Amino acid sequence: MATLVNPADINPRQVANKSDKKALLEAIRMTLGVQSAAIRLNTQTFNRNRYAATGRLADYDQLKDRARQIKEQAIANLPGLVEQLEASVRANGGHFYLAKTAADANAYIRDVLMRHEVKLVVKGKSMTSEETKLNHALEAVGIKVAESDLAEFILQVADEQPSHIVAPALHYSRERITALFKRKFTTDLPLDTGEELTKFAREILREQFIAADAGISGANLIAADSGSIMLVESEGNIRMTTTLPPVHIAIAGIEKVVPSRTDFATFIELLPRSGTGQPLTSYVSILHPPLKATPFMAPGKTAKPREFHMVLIDNGRSRMREDPVLHEALYCIRCSACLNSCANFETVGGHAFGGETYSGGIGGSWEAGTGPLMNARFSELCTACSRCVPNCPVRIDIPWLNENLRQRMNFAQRSSGTKSAFGALTGSAPEDRTAPLQKQFFGNYSALGKWGTEVAGLANASTNLPGARSMMESVFGVDRRRTLPPFPKKTWEQLYREESGVKPGALPTGVVMLADVFTNYGAPERGMAAIRVLRAIGLDVVLSPAMPDGRAAMSQGMIETARLQARAIAPMLRRYLDEGRKIVVLEPSVLAMLRRDFKHLLDGDDTQALLAQNSYEPLEYLWKIAQEQGLDLAQTFPAAKCPHGTRLFYHSHCQQRTCNAATQTVDVLRAAGFDVVTSSVECCGMAGSFGYKHEYYEMSMAVGEDLFAQVQQADGEGGPRTLVASGISCHEQLFAGMGREVVHPAELLASTLE
Ligand code: SF4
Ligand code: SF4
């Protein structure tokens, strides 16, 4: 990224459209340079508050199930609900308009306002109006728009697009807002505190509310049976926008329609808790417009009767509804939990990890659904770590949506002889051979790992030569600053065969360890340690042959390759299951394939469901057996004998956590007598291939900073702790950030046996 311009020179609007990759890279550098500290502070506060608020909900899972069910049914019955809503709005005395496109919506609203000779309109926060670029359309005909949400007001003054779907100006520190106001307004006020800034803005806005002839709001949900609108907010400005002026226009996407007002209750419980972690926002309005109360009339103005317009927007949503994958995005209630729980978003925010309107993990689907596919290019910043999935109140599989967007963008690339030949050589499915070389390189790790270990001496000597690294950077986009782990001289399969004297998979009973390709070609000694540990508690453990499972390919959007690999490995796994064996997987991202992601790739039988119930992370399985059999782990694995010491800093893997297979490692280590401090970051930032990619290296290291700081803090309380991590890429990231050896929990336990 050395050629990028000075981040301070870029206005976020210049890099809002990331269909050009250069804009994405410039945006990353700009946000890292200017916005990152404020974004981290604010998103991580929301994130912590959300964990606390949802943790207090006894029926959180049932509420999420109910919310998902309401949205699934509403989207399935959407045409009928929209018709019903139109009848309800008209029966209430309001006007209804279904806009096919953003331009249609803007034209309708412009005409209503011009008919009423509106000069000034106040607006509540509405992402849909951002999507249609309503402000520009109105200002083009001389209608002044006053954003009344404080954050939107700041952005209007700065001429920037939102960076977050709930807190649009979250990338601004208080100091930057002070500087902005001082630059844009003539004032002697100090504006040094949040209170002073708010008071200053409020006085400007109060005048606008009094003078406005019309108000425009969004809608969080709309009830088809009554025409009622639900609006949640913290400032009260939406309540004033919808009640003070005589003309009220509500603008919303068609996906906001639910059958009935009674459906609102589930979302009132979930929306604020999932977003900012508040049990309830300061204002929850359920309006039944047009209101009956007399509108506010400033002195000197003529009294006017109330008028209400509901403008529902399609703008690509019907197409999304028919889409076998993207239809899931229509369930989104725009709570922002997926933004706040995403380590990448926490580091760069929505001006990099976002498009012209929508941001974060879900933002790519919305940008592609309501605009051209390439507007979703920023969804490349989703590493599929899956940390957002359990936090989404409507259970959207966000990484799967982004992997599909990646596939569509791969398909949209031009084919070339080089890409086809490389794909054929490394094992890409024919459909995936238009994917960029970088994606095919990382997506076919098993082929590269196999070759690398076959000629390990030569490969290790040559890959770290400066010429080789610069070739790898220019051809495959592997950043030269990342240390490449050496290929082992012997694979896990070979070590196992030598130690056990049997072929992998040849023993008839017990546990089978899946020889995942990452461990087989990247860390075979770790795999052997895991086998020794499980055998130490009396388990009969065998190793499967090494086969690719689809994880590497799927993360690059090479879904057809992943499908082929999943279908090839499934019969072997099924045989083990039918023999009554449990499947133990060392690499957490592969465990997540078996437990969760194979559901997208396998069809026709119950293999995936069986895998979900019978696959385990090694220490998760060890803990289960220890609990069932009352084993004394301190006796089997006495921490005092560990040559690495007993003081540990443990970082679990993101997918290990979303598989609920992380806390057991800490349980095992503590039961064995170790003193364990754990990391609390959502993801370390390496995320498989992400941290190796030249264009994302700096961002990956920036994401890692929170983890490195936690290690330093833990070290400060009694000296350096041994670094322990479960994922291969987490090892690489911790090593890169701390420059210290990192061990796997299984290696620690195995070391106590010697
Ligand atoms: S899967 Fe991970 S990287 Fe992708 S949006 Fe979710 S939290 Fe962010
Ligand atoms: S995808 Fe889920 S978590 Fe993200 S904003 Fe939408 S509802 Fe919230």
PDB file of C-alpha atoms in Angstrom, residues 145-379:
ATOM      1  CA  VAL A 145     -32.976  19.454   4.548  1.00  0.00           C
ATOM      2  CA  ALA A 146     -32.098  19.648   8.234  1.00  0.00           C
ATOM      3  CA  GLU A 147     -30.773  16.400   9.677  1.00  0.00           C
ATOM      4  CA  SER A 148     -32.076  16.350  13.247  1.00  0.00           C
ATOM      5  CA  ASP A 149     -30.219  13.293  14.585  1.00  0.00           C
ATOM      6  CA  LEU A 150     -27.094  14.663  16.277  1.00  0.00           C
ATOM      7  CA  ALA A 151     -24.778  12.247  14.494  1.00  0.00           C
ATOM      8  CA  GLU A 152     -26.426  12.882  11.123  1.00  0.00           C
ATOM      9  CA  PHE A 153     -26.189  16.611  11.821  1.00  0.00           C
ATOM     10  CA  ILE A 154     -22.419  16.252  12.356  1.00  0.00           C
ATOM     11  CA  LEU A 155     -22.099  14.298   9.100  1.00  0.00           C
ATOM     12  CA  GLN A 156     -24.180  16.854   7.215  1.00  0.00           C
ATOM     13  CA  VAL A 157     -21.851  19.581   8.453  1.00  0.00           C
ATOM     14  CA  ALA A 158     -18.804  17.469   7.488  1.00  0.00           C
ATOM     15  CA  ASP A 159     -20.344  16.260   4.192  1.00  0.00           C
ATOM     16  CA  GLU A 160     -19.583  12.620   5.010  1.00  0.00           C
ATOM     17  CA  GLN A 161     -21.561   9.412   4.704  1.00  0.00           C
ATOM     18  CA  PRO A 162     -22.448   7.353   7.821  1.00  0.00           C
ATOM     19  CA  SER A 163     -19.803   4.947   9.082  1.00  0.00           C
ATOM     20  CA  HIS A 164     -22.166   2.843  11.212  1.00  0.00           C
ATOM     21  CA  ILE A 165     -25.812   1.926  10.749  1.00  0.00           C
ATOM     22  CA  VAL A 166     -26.888   2.873  14.270  1.00  0.00           C
ATOM     23  CA  ALA A 167     -24.321   5.507  15.300  1.00  0.00           C
ATOM     24  CA  PRO A 168     -23.496   7.165  11.975  1.00  0.00           C
ATOM     25  CA  ALA A 169     -20.741   9.466  13.308  1.00  0.00           C
ATOM     26  CA  LEU A 170     -19.120   6.920  15.605  1.00  0.00           C
ATOM     27  CA  HIS A 171     -15.784   7.504  13.880  1.00  0.00           C
ATOM     28  CA  TYR A 172     -15.644  11.045  15.319  1.00  0.00           C
ATOM     29  CA  SER A 173     -13.864  11.713  18.588  1.00  0.00           C
ATOM     30  CA  ARG A 174     -15.123  14.607  20.692  1.00  0.00           C
ATOM     31  CA  GLU A 175     -12.010  16.588  19.768  1.00  0.00           C
ATOM     32  CA  ARG A 176     -12.642  16.131  16.054  1.00  0.00           C
ATOM     33  CA  ILE A 177     -16.265  17.305  16.437  1.00  0.00           C
ATOM     34  CA  THR A 178     -15.062  20.423  18.271  1.00  0.00           C
ATOM     35  CA  ALA A 179     -12.580  21.135  15.478  1.00  0.00           C
ATOM     36  CA  LEU A 180     -15.256  20.557  12.827  1.00  0.00           C
ATOM     37  CA  PHE A 181     -17.784  22.910  14.441  1.00  0.00           C
ATOM     38  CA  LYS A 182     -15.131  25.573  14.966  1.00  0.00           C
ATOM     39  CA  ARG A 183     -14.229  25.307  11.297  1.00  0.00           C
ATOM     40  CA  LYS A 184     -17.794  25.386   9.981  1.00  0.00           C
ATOM     41  CA  PHE A 185     -19.592  27.782  12.378  1.00  0.00           C
ATOM     42  CA  THR A 186     -18.753  31.216  13.675  1.00  0.00           C
ATOM     43  CA  THR A 187     -18.848  30.918  17.446  1.00  0.00           C
ATOM     44  CA  ASP A 188     -16.904  32.066  20.515  1.00  0.00           C
ATOM     45  CA  LEU A 189     -18.195  29.182  22.603  1.00  0.00           C
ATOM     46  CA  PRO A 190     -15.464  26.802  23.812  1.00  0.00           C
ATOM     47  CA  LEU A 191     -17.309  23.612  22.679  1.00  0.00           C
ATOM     48  CA  ASP A 192     -14.849  21.567  24.727  1.00  0.00           C
ATOM     49  CA  THR A 193     -17.235  19.068  26.258  1.00  0.00           C
ATOM     50  CA  GLY A 194     -19.925  16.742  25.000  1.00  0.00           C
ATOM     51  CA  GLU A 195     -22.548  18.833  26.810  1.00  0.00           C
ATOM     52  CA  GLU A 196     -21.367  22.064  25.159  1.00  0.00           C
ATOM     53  CA  LEU A 197     -21.370  20.474  21.722  1.00  0.00           C
ATOM     54  CA  THR A 198     -24.832  18.981  22.202  1.00  0.00           C
ATOM     55  CA  LYS A 199     -26.254  22.278  23.487  1.00  0.00           C
ATOM     56  CA  PHE A 200     -24.753  24.120  20.534  1.00  0.00           C
ATOM     57  CA  ALA A 201     -26.266  21.676  18.016  1.00  0.00           C
ATOM     58  CA  ARG A 202     -29.580  21.585  19.849  1.00  0.00           C
ATOM     59  CA  GLU A 203     -30.013  25.329  19.584  1.00  0.00           C
ATOM     60  CA  ILE A 204     -29.497  25.217  15.830  1.00  0.00           C
ATOM     61  CA  LEU A 205     -31.841  22.239  15.482  1.00  0.00           C
ATOM     62  CA  ARG A 206     -34.543  23.730  17.705  1.00  0.00           C
ATOM     63  CA  GLU A 207     -34.890  26.621  15.259  1.00  0.00           C
ATOM     64  CA  GLN A 208     -35.172  24.178  12.387  1.00  0.00           C
ATOM     65  CA  PHE A 209     -37.936  22.198  14.116  1.00  0.00           C
ATOM     66  CA  ILE A 210     -39.896  25.407  14.687  1.00  0.00           C
ATOM     67  CA  ALA A 211     -39.479  26.594  11.112  1.00  0.00           C
ATOM     68  CA  ALA A 212     -39.955  23.258   9.312  1.00  0.00           C
ATOM     69  CA  ASP A 213     -42.978  22.693   7.081  1.00  0.00           C
ATOM     70  CA  ALA A 214     -42.575  18.925   6.894  1.00  0.00           C
ATOM     71  CA  GLY A 215     -40.851  16.048   8.654  1.00  0.00           C
ATOM     72  CA  ILE A 216     -39.318  12.905   7.155  1.00  0.00           C
ATOM     73  CA  SER A 217     -38.696   9.817   9.257  1.00  0.00           C
ATOM     74  CA  GLY A 218     -37.667   6.251   8.654  1.00  0.00           C
ATOM     75  CA  ALA A 219     -39.329   3.256  10.319  1.00  0.00           C
ATOM     76  CA  ASN A 220     -37.886   0.364  12.282  1.00  0.00           C
ATOM     77  CA  LEU A 221     -40.930  -1.784  11.619  1.00  0.00           C
ATOM     78  CA  ILE A 222     -44.364  -1.262  10.090  1.00  0.00           C
ATOM     79  CA  ALA A 223     -47.480  -3.284  10.931  1.00  0.00           C
ATOM     80  CA  ALA A 224     -49.486  -4.361   7.877  1.00  0.00           C
ATOM     81  CA  ASP A 225     -52.750  -4.862   9.765  1.00  0.00           C
ATOM     82  CA  SER A 226     -52.910  -1.341  11.229  1.00  0.00           C
ATOM     83  CA  GLY A 227     -50.402   0.859   9.404  1.00  0.00           C
ATOM     84  CA  SER A 228     -48.633   1.523  12.737  1.00  0.00           C
ATOM     85  CA  ILE A 229     -44.947   2.446  12.684  1.00  0.00           C
ATOM     86  CA  MET A 230     -42.364   1.531  15.308  1.00  0.00           C
ATOM     87  CA  LEU A 231     -39.502   3.980  15.844  1.00  0.00           C
ATOM     88  CA  VAL A 232     -36.726   3.576  18.409  1.00  0.00           C
ATOM     89  CA  GLU A 233     -34.282   6.379  19.209  1.00  0.00           C
ATOM     90  CA  SER A 234     -32.197   7.937  21.948  1.00  0.00           C
ATOM     91  CA  GLU A 235     -32.568  11.675  21.377  1.00  0.00           C
ATOM     92  CA  GLY A 236     -36.276  12.441  20.878  1.00  0.00           C
ATOM     93  CA  ASN A 237     -35.660  14.172  17.559  1.00  0.00           C
ATOM     94  CA  ILE A 238     -37.641  11.551  15.631  1.00  0.00           C
ATOM     95  CA  ARG A 239     -40.608  12.113  17.924  1.00  0.00           C
ATOM     96  CA  MET A 240     -40.440  15.843  17.134  1.00  0.00           C
ATOM     97  CA  THR A 241     -39.929  15.210  13.406  1.00  0.00           C
ATOM     98  CA  THR A 242     -43.018  13.039  13.242  1.00  0.00           C
ATOM     99  CA  THR A 243     -45.296  15.115  15.441  1.00  0.00           C
ATOM    100  CA  LEU A 244     -44.479  18.858  15.082  1.00  0.00           C
ATOM    101  CA  PRO A 245     -44.827  19.636  11.336  1.00  0.00           C
ATOM    102  CA  PRO A 246     -48.183  19.168   9.573  1.00  0.00           C
ATOM    103  CA  VAL A 247     -46.756  16.955   6.813  1.00  0.00           C
ATOM    104  CA  HIS A 248     -45.088  13.675   7.801  1.00  0.00           C
ATOM    105  CA  ILE A 249     -43.460  11.354   5.279  1.00  0.00           C
ATOM    106  CA  ALA A 250     -42.197   7.951   6.408  1.00  0.00           C
ATOM    107  CA  ILE A 251     -39.704   6.275   4.103  1.00  0.00           C
ATOM    108  CA  ALA A 252     -38.767   2.611   4.521  1.00  0.00           C
ATOM    109  CA  GLY A 253     -37.754  -0.491   2.612  1.00  0.00           C
ATOM    110  CA  ILE A 254     -40.467  -3.067   1.981  1.00  0.00           C
ATOM    111  CA  GLU A 255     -38.643  -5.531   4.239  1.00  0.00           C
ATOM    112  CA  LYS A 256     -39.713  -3.490   7.274  1.00  0.00           C
ATOM    113  CA  VAL A 257     -43.311  -4.711   7.017  1.00  0.00           C
ATOM    114  CA  VAL A 258     -44.429  -7.321   9.564  1.00  0.00           C
ATOM    115  CA  PRO A 259     -47.941  -8.704   9.950  1.00  0.00           C
ATOM    116  CA  SER A 260     -49.054  -7.047  13.162  1.00  0.00           C
ATOM    117  CA  ARG A 261     -48.297  -4.532  15.912  1.00  0.00           C
ATOM    118  CA  THR A 262     -48.008  -7.437  18.342  1.00  0.00           C
ATOM    119  CA  ASP A 263     -44.852  -8.492  16.453  1.00  0.00           C
ATOM    120  CA  PHE A 264     -43.148  -5.274  17.579  1.00  0.00           C
ATOM    121  CA  ALA A 265     -42.710  -6.571  21.135  1.00  0.00           C
ATOM    122  CA  THR A 266     -40.035  -9.147  20.235  1.00  0.00           C
ATOM    123  CA  PHE A 267     -37.998  -6.521  18.426  1.00  0.00           C
ATOM    124  CA  ILE A 268     -38.364  -3.918  21.175  1.00  0.00           C
ATOM    125  CA  GLU A 269     -36.694  -6.494  23.440  1.00  0.00           C
ATOM    126  CA  LEU A 270     -33.932  -7.326  20.968  1.00  0.00           C
ATOM    127  CA  LEU A 271     -33.130  -4.204  18.963  1.00  0.00           C
ATOM    128  CA  PRO A 272     -31.684  -1.852  21.612  1.00  0.00           C
ATOM    129  CA  ARG A 273     -29.973  -4.674  23.498  1.00  0.00           C
ATOM    130  CA  SER A 274     -28.333  -5.952  20.311  1.00  0.00           C
ATOM    131  CA  GLY A 275     -27.321  -2.484  19.145  1.00  0.00           C
ATOM    132  CA  THR A 276     -26.041  -0.351  21.986  1.00  0.00           C
ATOM    133  CA  GLY A 277     -26.644  -2.772  24.839  1.00  0.00           C
ATOM    134  CA  GLN A 278     -29.435  -0.667  26.334  1.00  0.00           C
ATOM    135  CA  PRO A 279     -32.382  -2.588  27.789  1.00  0.00           C
ATOM    136  CA  LEU A 280     -34.586   0.019  26.113  1.00  0.00           C
ATOM    137  CA  THR A 281     -33.846   3.175  24.157  1.00  0.00           C
ATOM    138  CA  SER A 282     -34.900   6.482  25.701  1.00  0.00           C
ATOM    139  CA  TYR A 283     -37.762   6.836  23.227  1.00  0.00           C
ATOM    140  CA  VAL A 284     -39.879   4.091  21.675  1.00  0.00           C
ATOM    141  CA  SER A 285     -42.678   5.501  19.530  1.00  0.00           C
ATOM    142  CA  ILE A 286     -45.497   3.490  18.051  1.00  0.00           C
ATOM    143  CA  LEU A 287     -47.325   5.895  15.782  1.00  0.00           C
ATOM    144  CA  HIS A 288     -50.623   5.446  14.054  1.00  0.00           C
ATOM    145  CA  PRO A 289     -50.444   8.220  11.447  1.00  0.00           C
ATOM    146  CA  PRO A 290     -51.856  10.624  10.440  1.00  0.00           C
ATOM    147  CA  LEU A 291     -51.922  11.859  14.020  1.00  0.00           C
ATOM    148  CA  LYS A 292     -55.069  13.457  15.388  1.00  0.00           C
ATOM    149  CA  ALA A 293     -53.379  16.170  17.492  1.00  0.00           C
ATOM    150  CA  THR A 294     -53.076  19.648  15.944  1.00  0.00           C
ATOM    151  CA  PRO A 295     -49.641  20.210  14.414  1.00  0.00           C
ATOM    152  CA  PHE A 296     -47.306  22.813  15.870  1.00  0.00           C
ATOM    153  CA  MET A 297     -47.542  26.189  14.144  1.00  0.00           C
ATOM    154  CA  ALA A 298     -44.891  28.821  14.637  1.00  0.00           C
ATOM    155  CA  PRO A 299     -46.196  32.387  15.158  1.00  0.00           C
ATOM    156  CA  GLY A 300     -47.025  33.977  11.811  1.00  0.00           C
ATOM    157  CA  LYS A 301     -47.571  30.660  10.034  1.00  0.00           C
ATOM    158  CA  THR A 302     -50.917  29.499   8.683  1.00  0.00           C
ATOM    159  CA  ALA A 303     -52.417  26.460  10.376  1.00  0.00           C
ATOM    160  CA  LYS A 304     -52.526  23.385   8.118  1.00  0.00           C
ATOM    161  CA  PRO A 305     -54.238  20.022   8.504  1.00  0.00           C
ATOM    162  CA  ARG A 306     -52.075  16.959   9.014  1.00  0.00           C
ATOM    163  CA  GLU A 307     -51.056  14.860   6.039  1.00  0.00           C
ATOM    164  CA  PHE A 308     -49.236  11.543   6.095  1.00  0.00           C
ATOM    165  CA  HIS A 309     -47.403   9.708   3.296  1.00  0.00           C
ATOM    166  CA  MET A 310     -45.912   6.273   3.552  1.00  0.00           C
ATOM    167  CA  VAL A 311     -43.233   5.693   0.925  1.00  0.00           C
ATOM    168  CA  LEU A 312     -42.181   2.060   0.698  1.00  0.00           C
ATOM    169  CA  ILE A 313     -39.151   1.303  -1.410  1.00  0.00           C
ATOM    170  CA  ASP A 314     -38.315  -1.791  -3.377  1.00  0.00           C
ATOM    171  CA  ASN A 315     -35.059  -0.746  -5.088  1.00  0.00           C
ATOM    172  CA  GLY A 316     -33.785  -4.286  -5.586  1.00  0.00           C
ATOM    173  CA  ARG A 317     -35.417  -5.903  -2.556  1.00  0.00           C
ATOM    174  CA  SER A 318     -37.848  -8.032  -4.603  1.00  0.00           C
ATOM    175  CA  ARG A 319     -34.851  -9.330  -6.517  1.00  0.00           C
ATOM    176  CA  MET A 320     -33.108 -10.075  -3.204  1.00  0.00           C
ATOM    177  CA  ARG A 321     -36.220 -11.914  -2.060  1.00  0.00           C
ATOM    178  CA  GLU A 322     -35.931 -14.272  -5.027  1.00  0.00           C
ATOM    179  CA  ASP A 323     -32.184 -14.757  -4.509  1.00  0.00           C
ATOM    180  CA  PRO A 324     -31.394 -18.159  -2.924  1.00  0.00           C
ATOM    181  CA  VAL A 325     -28.702 -16.612  -0.696  1.00  0.00           C
ATOM    182  CA  LEU A 326     -29.217 -12.849  -0.408  1.00  0.00           C
ATOM    183  CA  HIS A 327     -32.864 -13.164   0.662  1.00  0.00           C
ATOM    184  CA  GLU A 328     -31.531 -13.810   4.169  1.00  0.00           C
ATOM    185  CA  ALA A 329     -30.263 -10.230   4.349  1.00  0.00           C
ATOM    186  CA  LEU A 330     -33.874  -9.031   4.226  1.00  0.00           C
ATOM    187  CA  TYR A 331     -34.340 -10.392   7.764  1.00  0.00           C
ATOM    188  CA  CYS A 332     -31.850  -7.812   9.041  1.00  0.00           C
ATOM    189  CA  ILE A 333     -33.290  -5.332  11.548  1.00  0.00           C
ATOM    190  CA  ARG A 334     -30.238  -3.029  11.339  1.00  0.00           C
ATOM    191  CA  CYS A 335     -29.277  -3.432  14.975  1.00  0.00           C
ATOM    192  CA  SER A 336     -25.478  -3.224  14.335  1.00  0.00           C
ATOM    193  CA  ALA A 337     -24.508  -6.171  16.569  1.00  0.00           C
ATOM    194  CA  CYS A 338     -22.612  -7.691  13.660  1.00  0.00           C
ATOM    195  CA  LEU A 339     -20.582  -4.503  13.293  1.00  0.00           C
ATOM    196  CA  ASN A 340     -19.748  -4.129  16.963  1.00  0.00           C
ATOM    197  CA  SER A 341     -18.748  -7.776  17.436  1.00  0.00           C
ATOM    198  CA  CYS A 342     -16.471  -7.775  14.400  1.00  0.00           C
ATOM    199  CA  ALA A 343     -12.781  -7.210  15.178  1.00  0.00           C
ATOM    200  CA  ASN A 344     -12.148  -5.919  11.660  1.00  0.00           C
ATOM    201  CA  PHE A 345     -15.012  -3.438  11.868  1.00  0.00           C
ATOM    202  CA  GLU A 346     -13.875  -2.367  15.339  1.00  0.00           C
ATOM    203  CA  THR A 347     -10.549  -1.390  13.779  1.00  0.00           C
ATOM    204  CA  VAL A 348     -11.527   0.415  10.565  1.00  0.00           C
ATOM    205  CA  GLY A 349     -15.290   1.111  10.833  1.00  0.00           C
ATOM    206  CA  GLY A 350     -17.723   1.597   8.008  1.00  0.00           C
ATOM    207  CA  HIS A 351     -15.780   4.093   5.931  1.00  0.00           C
ATOM    208  CA  ALA A 352     -13.482   1.196   5.008  1.00  0.00           C
ATOM    209  CA  PHE A 353     -15.644  -1.815   5.887  1.00  0.00           C
ATOM    210  CA  GLY A 354     -18.694  -0.307   4.234  1.00  0.00           C
ATOM    211  CA  GLY A 355     -20.116   1.126   1.054  1.00  0.00           C
ATOM    212  CA  GLU A 356     -21.964   4.303   0.175  1.00  0.00           C
ATOM    213  CA  THR A 357     -24.777   3.474   2.616  1.00  0.00           C
ATOM    214  CA  TYR A 358     -24.462   0.133   4.362  1.00  0.00           C
ATOM    215  CA  SER A 359     -21.532  -1.092   6.381  1.00  0.00           C
ATOM    216  CA  GLY A 360     -20.084  -4.066   8.224  1.00  0.00           C
ATOM    217  CA  GLY A 361     -20.536  -7.745   7.569  1.00  0.00           C
ATOM    218  CA  ILE A 362     -24.159  -7.423   6.474  1.00  0.00           C
ATOM    219  CA  GLY A 363     -23.465  -4.269   4.461  1.00  0.00           C
ATOM    220  CA  GLY A 364     -22.090  -6.065   1.397  1.00  0.00           C
ATOM    221  CA  SER A 365     -25.333  -7.945   0.840  1.00  0.00           C
ATOM    222  CA  TRP A 366     -27.296  -4.711   1.078  1.00  0.00           C
ATOM    223  CA  GLU A 367     -25.013  -2.798  -1.257  1.00  0.00           C
ATOM    224  CA  ALA A 368     -25.086  -5.666  -3.790  1.00  0.00           C
ATOM    225  CA  GLY A 369     -28.848  -6.083  -3.357  1.00  0.00           C
ATOM    226  CA  THR A 370     -29.662  -2.425  -3.917  1.00  0.00           C
ATOM    227  CA  GLY A 371     -26.878  -1.617  -6.390  1.00  0.00           C
ATOM    228  CA  PRO A 372     -24.180  -3.173  -8.580  1.00  0.00           C
ATOM    229  CA  LEU A 373     -22.399  -6.291  -7.286  1.00  0.00           C
ATOM    230  CA  MET A 374     -18.987  -4.620  -7.251  1.00  0.00           C
ATOM    231  CA  ASN A 375     -20.269  -2.057  -4.707  1.00  0.00           C
ATOM    232  CA  ALA A 376     -19.939  -4.959  -2.268  1.00  0.00           C
ATOM    233  CA  ARG A 377     -16.182  -5.234  -2.787  1.00  0.00           C
ATOM    234  CA  PHE A 378     -15.549  -4.064   0.780  1.00  0.00           C
ATOM    235  CA  SER A 379     -17.082  -7.356   1.989  1.00  0.00           C
TER     236      SER A 379
END
